Coordinates of C-alpha atoms and ligand atoms in Angstrom, one line a residue:
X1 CA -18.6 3.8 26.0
X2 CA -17.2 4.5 22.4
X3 CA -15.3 1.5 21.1
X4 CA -11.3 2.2 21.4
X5 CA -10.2 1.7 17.1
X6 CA -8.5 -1.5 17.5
X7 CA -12.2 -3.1 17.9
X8 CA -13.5 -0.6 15.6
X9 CA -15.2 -2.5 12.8
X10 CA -17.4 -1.6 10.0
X11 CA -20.6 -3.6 12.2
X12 CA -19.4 -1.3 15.2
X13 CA -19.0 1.6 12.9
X14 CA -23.0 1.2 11.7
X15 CA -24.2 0.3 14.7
X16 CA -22.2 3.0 17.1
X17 CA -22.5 5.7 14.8
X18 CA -25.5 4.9 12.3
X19 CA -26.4 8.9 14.1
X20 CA -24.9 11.6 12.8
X21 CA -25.1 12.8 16.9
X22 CA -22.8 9.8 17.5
X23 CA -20.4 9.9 14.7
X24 CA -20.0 13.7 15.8
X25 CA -19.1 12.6 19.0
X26 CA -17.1 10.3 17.9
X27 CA -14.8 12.3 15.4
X28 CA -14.9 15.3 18.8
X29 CA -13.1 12.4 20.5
X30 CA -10.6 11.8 17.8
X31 CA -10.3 15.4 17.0
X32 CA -9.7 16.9 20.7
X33 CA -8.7 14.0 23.2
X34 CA -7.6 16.4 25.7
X35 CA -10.9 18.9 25.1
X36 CA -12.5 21.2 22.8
X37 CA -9.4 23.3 20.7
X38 CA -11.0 26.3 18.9
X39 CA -9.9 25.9 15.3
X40 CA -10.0 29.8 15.0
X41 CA -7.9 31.1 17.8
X42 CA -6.5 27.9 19.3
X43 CA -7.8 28.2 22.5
X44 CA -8.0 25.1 24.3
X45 CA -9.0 26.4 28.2
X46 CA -12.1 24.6 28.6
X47 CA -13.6 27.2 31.1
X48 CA -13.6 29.8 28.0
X49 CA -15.1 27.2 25.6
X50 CA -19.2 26.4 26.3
X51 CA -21.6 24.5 24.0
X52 CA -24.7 26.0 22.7
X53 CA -28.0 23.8 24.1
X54 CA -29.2 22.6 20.5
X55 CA -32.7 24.1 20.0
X56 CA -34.8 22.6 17.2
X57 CA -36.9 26.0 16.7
X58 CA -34.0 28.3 16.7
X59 CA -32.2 26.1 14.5
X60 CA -29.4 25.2 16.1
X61 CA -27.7 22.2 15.9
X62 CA -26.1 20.4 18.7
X63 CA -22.7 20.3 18.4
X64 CA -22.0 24.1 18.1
X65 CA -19.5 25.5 20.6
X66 CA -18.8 29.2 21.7
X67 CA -15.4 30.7 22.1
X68 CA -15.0 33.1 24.8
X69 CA -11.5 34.3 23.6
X70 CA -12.5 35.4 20.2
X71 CA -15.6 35.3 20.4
X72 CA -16.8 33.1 17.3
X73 CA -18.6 29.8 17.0
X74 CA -17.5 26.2 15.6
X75 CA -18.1 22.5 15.1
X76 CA -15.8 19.7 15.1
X77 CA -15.7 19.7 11.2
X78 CA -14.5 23.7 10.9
X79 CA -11.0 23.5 9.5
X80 CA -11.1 20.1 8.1
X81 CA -12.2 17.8 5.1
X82 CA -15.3 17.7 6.3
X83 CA -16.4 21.5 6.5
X84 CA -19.5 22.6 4.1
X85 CA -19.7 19.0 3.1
X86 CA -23.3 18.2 2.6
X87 CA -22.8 14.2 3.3
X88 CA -23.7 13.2 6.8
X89 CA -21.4 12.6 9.1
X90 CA -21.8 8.9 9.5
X91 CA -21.2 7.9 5.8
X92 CA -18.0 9.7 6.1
X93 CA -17.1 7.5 8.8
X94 CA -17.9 4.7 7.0
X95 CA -15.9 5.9 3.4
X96 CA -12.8 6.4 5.7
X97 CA -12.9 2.9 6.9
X98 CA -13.8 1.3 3.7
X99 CA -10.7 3.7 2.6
X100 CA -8.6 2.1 5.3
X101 CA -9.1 -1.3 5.2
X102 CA -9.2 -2.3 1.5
X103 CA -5.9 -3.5 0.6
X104 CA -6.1 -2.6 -3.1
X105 CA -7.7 0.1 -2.7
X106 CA -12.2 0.4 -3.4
X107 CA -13.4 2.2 -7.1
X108 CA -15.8 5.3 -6.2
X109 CA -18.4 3.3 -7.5
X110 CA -18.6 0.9 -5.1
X111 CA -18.4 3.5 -2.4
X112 CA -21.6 5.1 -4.1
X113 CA -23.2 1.8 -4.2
X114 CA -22.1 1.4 -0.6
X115 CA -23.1 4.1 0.8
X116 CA -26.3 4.8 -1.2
X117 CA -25.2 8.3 -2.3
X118 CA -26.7 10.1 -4.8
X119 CA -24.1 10.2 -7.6
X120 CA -20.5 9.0 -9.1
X121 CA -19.1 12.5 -8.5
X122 CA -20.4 13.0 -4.9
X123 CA -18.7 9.3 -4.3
X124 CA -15.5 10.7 -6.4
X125 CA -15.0 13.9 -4.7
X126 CA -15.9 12.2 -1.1
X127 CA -12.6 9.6 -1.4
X128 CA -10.3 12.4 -3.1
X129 CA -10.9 14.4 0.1
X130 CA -9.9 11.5 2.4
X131 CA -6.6 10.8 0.0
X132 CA -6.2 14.9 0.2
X133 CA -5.8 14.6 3.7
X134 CA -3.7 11.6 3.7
X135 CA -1.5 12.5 1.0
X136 CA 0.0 16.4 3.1
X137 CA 0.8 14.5 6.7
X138 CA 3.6 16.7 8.6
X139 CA 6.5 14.7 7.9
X140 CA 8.1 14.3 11.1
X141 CA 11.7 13.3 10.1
X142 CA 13.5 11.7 7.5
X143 CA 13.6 8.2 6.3
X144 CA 16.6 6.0 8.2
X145 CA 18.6 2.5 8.7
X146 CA 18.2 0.8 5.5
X147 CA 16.1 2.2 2.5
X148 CA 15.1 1.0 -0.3
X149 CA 14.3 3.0 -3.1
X150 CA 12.7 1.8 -6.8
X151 CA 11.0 3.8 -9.8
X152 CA 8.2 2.6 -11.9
X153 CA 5.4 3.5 -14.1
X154 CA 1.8 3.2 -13.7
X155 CA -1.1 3.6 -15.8
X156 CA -1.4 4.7 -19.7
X157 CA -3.3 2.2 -21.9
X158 CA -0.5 1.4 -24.5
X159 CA -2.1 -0.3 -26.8
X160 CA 0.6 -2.5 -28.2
X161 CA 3.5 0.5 -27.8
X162 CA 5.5 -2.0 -25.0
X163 CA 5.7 -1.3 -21.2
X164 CA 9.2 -0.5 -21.0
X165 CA 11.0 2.9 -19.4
X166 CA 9.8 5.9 -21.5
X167 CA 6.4 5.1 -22.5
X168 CA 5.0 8.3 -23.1
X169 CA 1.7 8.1 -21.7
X170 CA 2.4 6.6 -18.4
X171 CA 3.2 8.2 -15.3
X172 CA 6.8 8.1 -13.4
X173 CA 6.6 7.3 -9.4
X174 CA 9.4 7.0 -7.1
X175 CA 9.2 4.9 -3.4
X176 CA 11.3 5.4 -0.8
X177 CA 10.8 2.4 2.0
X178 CA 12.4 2.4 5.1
X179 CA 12.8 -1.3 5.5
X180 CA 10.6 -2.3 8.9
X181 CA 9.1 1.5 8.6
X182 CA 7.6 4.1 6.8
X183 CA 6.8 4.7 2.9
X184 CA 6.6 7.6 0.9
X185 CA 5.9 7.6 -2.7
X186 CA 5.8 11.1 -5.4
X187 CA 5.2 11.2 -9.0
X188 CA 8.3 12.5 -11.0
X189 CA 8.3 14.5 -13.9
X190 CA 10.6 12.3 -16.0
X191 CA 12.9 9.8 -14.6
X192 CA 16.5 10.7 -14.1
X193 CA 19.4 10.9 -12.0
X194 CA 18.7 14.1 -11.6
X195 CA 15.2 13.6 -9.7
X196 CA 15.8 9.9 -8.4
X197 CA 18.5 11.6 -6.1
X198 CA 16.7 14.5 -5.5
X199 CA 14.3 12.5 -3.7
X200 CA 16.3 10.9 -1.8
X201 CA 18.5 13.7 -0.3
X202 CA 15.3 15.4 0.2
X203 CA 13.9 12.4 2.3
X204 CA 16.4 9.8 3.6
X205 CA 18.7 10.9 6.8
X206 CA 22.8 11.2 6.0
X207 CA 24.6 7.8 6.8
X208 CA 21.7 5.4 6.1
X209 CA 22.5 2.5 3.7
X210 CA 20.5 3.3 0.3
X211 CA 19.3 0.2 -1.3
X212 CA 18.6 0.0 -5.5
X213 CA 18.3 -1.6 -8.2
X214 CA 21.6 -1.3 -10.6
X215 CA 19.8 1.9 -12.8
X216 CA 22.5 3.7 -14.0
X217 CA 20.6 7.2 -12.9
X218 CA 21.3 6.1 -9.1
X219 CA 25.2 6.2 -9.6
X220 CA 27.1 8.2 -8.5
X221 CA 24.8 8.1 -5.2
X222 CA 25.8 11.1 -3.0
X223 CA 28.2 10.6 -0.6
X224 CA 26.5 10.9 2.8
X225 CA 24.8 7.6 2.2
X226 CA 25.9 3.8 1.2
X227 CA 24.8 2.6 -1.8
X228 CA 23.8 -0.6 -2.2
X229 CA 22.6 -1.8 -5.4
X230 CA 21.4 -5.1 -6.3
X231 CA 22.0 -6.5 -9.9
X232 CA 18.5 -7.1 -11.3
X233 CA 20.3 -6.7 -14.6
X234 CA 22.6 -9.8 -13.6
X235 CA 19.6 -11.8 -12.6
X236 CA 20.8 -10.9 -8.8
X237 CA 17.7 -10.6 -6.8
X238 CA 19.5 -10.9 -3.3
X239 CA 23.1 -10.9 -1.5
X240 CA 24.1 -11.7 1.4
X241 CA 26.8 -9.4 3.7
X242 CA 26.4 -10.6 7.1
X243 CA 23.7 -10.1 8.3
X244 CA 22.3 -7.6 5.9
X245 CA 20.5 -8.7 2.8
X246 CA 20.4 -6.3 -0.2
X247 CA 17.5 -6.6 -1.8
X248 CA 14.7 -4.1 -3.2
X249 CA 12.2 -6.7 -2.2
X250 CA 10.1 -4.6 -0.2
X251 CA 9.5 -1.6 -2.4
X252 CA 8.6 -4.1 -5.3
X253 CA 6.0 -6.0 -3.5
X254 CA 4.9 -2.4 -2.6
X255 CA 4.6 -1.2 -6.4
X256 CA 3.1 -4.3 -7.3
X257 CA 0.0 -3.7 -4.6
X258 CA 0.0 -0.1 -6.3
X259 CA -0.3 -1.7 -9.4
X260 CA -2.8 -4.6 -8.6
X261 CA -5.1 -1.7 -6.9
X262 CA -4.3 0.7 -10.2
X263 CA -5.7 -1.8 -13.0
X264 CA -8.3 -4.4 -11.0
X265 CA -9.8 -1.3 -8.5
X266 CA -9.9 1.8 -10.7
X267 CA -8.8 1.0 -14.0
X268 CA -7.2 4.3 -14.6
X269 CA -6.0 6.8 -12.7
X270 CA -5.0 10.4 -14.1
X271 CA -1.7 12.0 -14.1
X272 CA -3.3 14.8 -11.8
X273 CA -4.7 12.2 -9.3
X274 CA -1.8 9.8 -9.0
X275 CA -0.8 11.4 -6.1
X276 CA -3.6 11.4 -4.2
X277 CA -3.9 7.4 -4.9
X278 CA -0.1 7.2 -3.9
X279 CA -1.1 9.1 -0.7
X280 CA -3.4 6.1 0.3
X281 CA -1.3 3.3 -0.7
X282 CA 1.5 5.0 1.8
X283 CA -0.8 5.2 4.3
X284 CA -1.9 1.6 4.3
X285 CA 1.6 0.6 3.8
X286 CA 2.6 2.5 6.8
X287 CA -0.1 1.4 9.4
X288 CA 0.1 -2.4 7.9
X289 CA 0.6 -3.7 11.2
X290 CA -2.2 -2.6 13.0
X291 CA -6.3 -3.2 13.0
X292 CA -8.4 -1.9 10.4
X293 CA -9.9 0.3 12.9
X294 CA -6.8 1.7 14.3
X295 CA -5.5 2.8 10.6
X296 CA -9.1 4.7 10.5
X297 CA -8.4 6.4 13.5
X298 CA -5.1 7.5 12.5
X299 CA -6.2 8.7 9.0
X300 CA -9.0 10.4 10.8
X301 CA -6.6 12.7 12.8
X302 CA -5.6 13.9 9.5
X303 CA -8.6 15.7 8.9
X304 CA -7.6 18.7 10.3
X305 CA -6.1 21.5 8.8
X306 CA -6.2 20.3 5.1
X307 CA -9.5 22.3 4.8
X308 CA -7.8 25.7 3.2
X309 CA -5.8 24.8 0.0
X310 CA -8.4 21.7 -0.9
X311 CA -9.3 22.7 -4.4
X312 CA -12.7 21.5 -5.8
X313 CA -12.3 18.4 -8.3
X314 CA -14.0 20.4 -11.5
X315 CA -12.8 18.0 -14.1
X316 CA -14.6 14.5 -13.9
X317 CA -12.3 11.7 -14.1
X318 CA -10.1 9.1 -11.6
Ligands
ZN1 ZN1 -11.5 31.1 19.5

């Protein structure tokens, strides 16, 4: 019986699927739980979907399925990250769970080492896929209740030029936490009013209570929300009213995971690839309370469908 992903560890993981038969099972399971989808034509009647017997001699591999609707042929990767990728199956398991489960994030080179793969860039371009996929989820609604929202900047040596706002060579994110839920984190061009609000009308349901730091760019804050906005600038780091406390406490500790992972895990991260690093922060963030093995599972089923606008990394670099 396959393990269920809250027991899914990485012992499990190597000794379950150390076959690239198994971990094709496996990601089958996680791919169709309710049986075999075609990815071309959608069909999912399972009298009008049959497996081709593997046969060594005619080189065919097991795991190839027939569609009687439209007549083509697929495996379980066709349509996701994993299509025309010449790393076996089972070290891609094992890259998505080292993925999931390392809080600040793990450099390619350790996945290389890891793994035993043969270079850097096949290690590089193996965990951009995963964030690919992580970082286009269907976003299913809108953030609610209370949300905290905070800007920083990440990355760019400066080399004695200071760390405040404006540094030219670093790189503007936004968070939006939903305090008790979800995260989701974008890289802004510059950092204004303009774009700090556009965010949050773009993401955060009317009526829900918008918690900031005192910025001047998040005033005046659109009507259909209440602002809240905590005085960093008079040393105010919390308030009680009520019951509610406004703070911005959660979407720090956030950024400064982000930033721990940023400069001890990869040292630099490129303008270009922020958001794909962002992508994978969220989705730890947003599956923090569950096993290792269940936040695997859940990245896994967001494999599918990224296969078509995934552009090959040409440029070398983080
Ligand atoms: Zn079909």
């Amino acid at each position: 019986m396959l393990p269920t992903p809250s027991d899914l560890t990485l012992d499990e993981i190597q000794q379950r699927f150390g076959t690239d038969e198994n971990a094709r099972r496996y990601l089958e399971e996680i791919r169709w739980p309710n049986g075999v989808v075609c990815p071309h034509c959608k069909n999912a009647d399972q009298k009008r979907i049959w497996e081709i017997q593997a046969n060594d001699a005619a080189k065919i591999r097991a795991g190839l399925y027939q569609c009687a609707e439209c007549k083509k042929q697929f495996t379980v990767t066709v349509g996701t990250i994993f299509e025309d990728s010449h790393i076996p199956l089972r070290k891609w398991l094992v890259a998505w769970y080292l993925l999931c489960s390392s809080k600040k994030g793990m450099s390619s080179l350790q996945i290389q080492r890891m793994l035993g793969l043969g270079s850097y860039r096949t290690a590089l371009f193996m965990m951009h896929r995963i964030r690919y996929a992580l970082a286009h989820p269907a976003f299913t609604g809108m953030l609610k209740g209370v949300v905290e929202v905070d800007e920083t900047y990440v990355g760019g040596k400066t080399h004695g030029r200071g760390t405040g706002k404006g540094t030219p060579n670093k790189t503007c994110v936004v968070s939006l936490v939903e305090r008790g839920g979800n995260a989701r984190s974008f890289v802004l061009d510059r950092i204004t009013g303009q774009n700090l609000k556009g965010a949050i009308m773009q993401h955060v349901q009317d009526g829900s209570v918008v918690v900031t730091d005192d910025y001047f760019g998040y005033r005046p804050m659109p009507k259909i929300f209440t602002h809240k906005p905590v005085k960093h600038s008079a040393k105010e780091y919390a308030r009680k009213e009520g019951d509610f406390t406004v703070h911005t406490n959660t979407v720090e500790s956030k950024f400064s995971l982000l930033k721990r992972g940023i400069i001890g895990t990869f040292h630099q991260v490129s303008k270009k690839h922020l958001p794909l690093y962002l992508a994978e922060f969220d989705h730890r963030f947003n599956h923090r309370d569950v096993t290792d093995g269940e936040r695997t599972v859940s990245a896994l089923k967001m494999a599918e469908g990224k296969r078509l606008t995934l552009k090959p990394l040409k440029n070398r670099g983080k």
